[in-house]
Short mmCIF file of C-alpha atoms in Angstrom, two decimals:
data_model
loop_
_atom_site.label_atom_id
_atom_site.label_comp_id
_atom_site.label_asym_id
_atom_site.label_seq_id
_atom_site.Cartn_x
_atom_site.Cartn_y
_atom_site.Cartn_z
CA MET A 1052 31.41 16.20 60.31
CA ASN A 1053 34.19 13.87 57.49
CA PHE A 1054 32.31 10.66 56.19
CA ASP A 1055 35.22 7.87 55.18
CA ALA A 1056 33.16 6.12 52.69
CA ASN A 1057 35.92 3.10 53.09
CA ILE A 1058 34.29 1.64 56.60
CA ILE A 1059 31.34 1.28 54.68
CA ALA A 1060 32.18 -2.17 53.63
CA PRO A 1061 33.52 -3.61 56.06
CA ALA A 1062 30.77 -2.43 58.76
CA LEU A 1063 28.34 -4.11 56.38
CA GLY A 1064 30.30 -7.45 56.19
CA VAL A 1065 30.62 -6.85 59.97
CA LEU A 1066 26.35 -6.43 60.37
CA GLY A 1067 26.32 -9.50 58.02
CA LEU A 1068 28.49 -11.82 60.14
CA LEU A 1069 26.31 -10.62 63.18
CA ILE A 1070 22.48 -11.25 61.12
CA VAL A 1071 24.35 -14.84 60.19
CA VAL A 1072 24.86 -15.74 63.77
CA ILE A 1073 21.76 -14.43 65.25
CA ILE A 1074 19.27 -16.03 62.16
CA TYR A 1075 22.21 -19.85 62.54
CA GLN A 1076 20.61 -19.71 66.92
CA TRP A 1077 17.16 -19.07 66.31
CA ILE A 1078 17.35 -22.17 63.84
CA LYS A 1079 19.63 -24.32 65.74
CA LYS A 1080 16.99 -23.52 68.93
CA GLN A 1081 14.20 -24.94 66.37
CA PRO A 1082 12.29 -28.71 66.77
CA GLY A 1083 13.83 -30.91 64.59
CA GLY A 1084 10.46 -32.32 63.72
CA SER A 1085 9.60 -35.96 64.46
CA GLY A 1086 11.46 -39.70 64.38
CA ALA A 1087 11.09 -40.39 60.62
CA VAL A 1088 11.85 -35.86 59.62
CA GLU A 1089 15.41 -36.62 61.82
CA LYS A 1090 15.84 -40.55 60.03
CA ILE A 1091 15.49 -38.98 56.39
CA GLY A 1092 17.82 -35.25 57.74
CA GLU A 1093 20.38 -38.07 59.01
CA GLN A 1094 20.47 -39.83 55.95
CA ILE A 1095 21.01 -36.52 53.71
CA HIS A 1096 23.10 -35.32 55.63
CA ILE A 1097 25.63 -38.75 55.29
CA GLY A 1098 24.43 -38.56 52.13
CA ALA A 1099 25.67 -34.70 51.13
CA ILE A 1100 29.36 -35.95 53.65
CA VAL A 1101 30.24 -38.57 51.24
CA PHE A 1102 28.71 -36.78 47.95
CA MET A 1103 31.16 -33.79 49.54
CA LYS A 1104 34.47 -36.23 50.39
CA ARG A 1105 34.21 -38.15 46.62
CA GLU A 1106 34.18 -34.21 45.55
CA TYR A 1107 37.11 -32.68 47.02
CA GLN A 1108 39.27 -36.38 46.08
CA MET A 1109 38.37 -35.84 42.44
CA LEU A 1110 39.64 -32.40 42.86
CA SER A 1111 42.36 -32.60 45.22
CA MET A 1112 43.42 -35.56 42.51
CA PHE A 1113 43.03 -32.72 39.68
CA ALA A 1114 44.72 -29.61 41.43
CA LEU A 1115 47.39 -32.67 41.68
CA VAL A 1116 47.89 -33.42 38.10
CA LEU A 1117 47.41 -29.74 37.20
CA LEU A 1118 50.61 -28.76 39.53
CA VAL A 1119 53.12 -31.38 37.84
CA LEU A 1120 52.12 -30.55 34.96
CA LEU A 1121 53.34 -27.17 35.18
CA TYR A 1122 56.22 -28.80 37.38
CA PHE A 1123 57.31 -30.51 34.07
CA PHE A 1124 56.25 -27.41 31.75
CA SER A 1125 56.95 -24.24 33.41
CA TRP A 1126 60.77 -24.33 31.44
CA LEU A 1127 59.04 -24.83 28.17
CA GLY A 1128 56.22 -21.59 28.89
CA LYS A 1129 59.66 -19.54 29.91
CA ARG A 1130 61.28 -19.82 26.66
CA ILE A 1131 58.35 -19.54 24.26
CA MET A 1132 58.41 -16.14 26.94
CA PHE A 1133 61.51 -15.49 26.11
CA CYS A 1134 61.22 -16.00 22.57
CA CYS A 1135 58.00 -13.55 22.63
CA ARG A 1136 60.08 -10.92 24.35
CA CYS A 1137 63.14 -10.10 21.87
CA CYS A 1138 60.69 -10.54 18.68
CA CYS A 1139 58.31 -7.56 20.43
CA ILE A 1140 62.03 -5.50 21.00
CA CYS A 1141 63.33 -6.86 17.32
CA TYR A 1142 59.38 -5.71 16.17
CA SER A 1143 59.38 -2.29 17.75
CA TRP A 1144 63.01 -1.67 16.89
CA LEU A 1145 62.53 -2.01 13.65
CA TYR A 1146 59.65 0.03 13.79
CA TRP A 1147 61.30 2.20 15.31
CA TYR A 1148 63.95 2.04 12.77
CA GLU A 1149 61.83 2.58 9.44
CA TYR A 1150 59.87 5.11 10.72
CA SER A 1151 62.25 7.75 12.16
CA ASN A 1152 64.60 10.13 10.85
CA TYR A 1153 67.57 8.51 10.34
CA CYS A 1154 66.48 6.40 7.35
#
């Protein structure tokens, strides 16, 4: 019997998703509680939505600033990397020339 170990991770992933769906369905069937508990739960839900909206707003502004900075300074990075490559090539050539039999 040949056992393929590459099947384990996807199989466990599918099993995990199946368990999540079962637990989600079970939780949705449970009663929400009394009127006061539902009211507090709704307020928590609204607060969480407002927080996530603000969080994504700040994150998108940060990502936009970072994108603009990377766009404008990418030419500088390319020049620096070119100079580093040239220095490495020159150093390796000089090292080879110094320690070879040609001296």
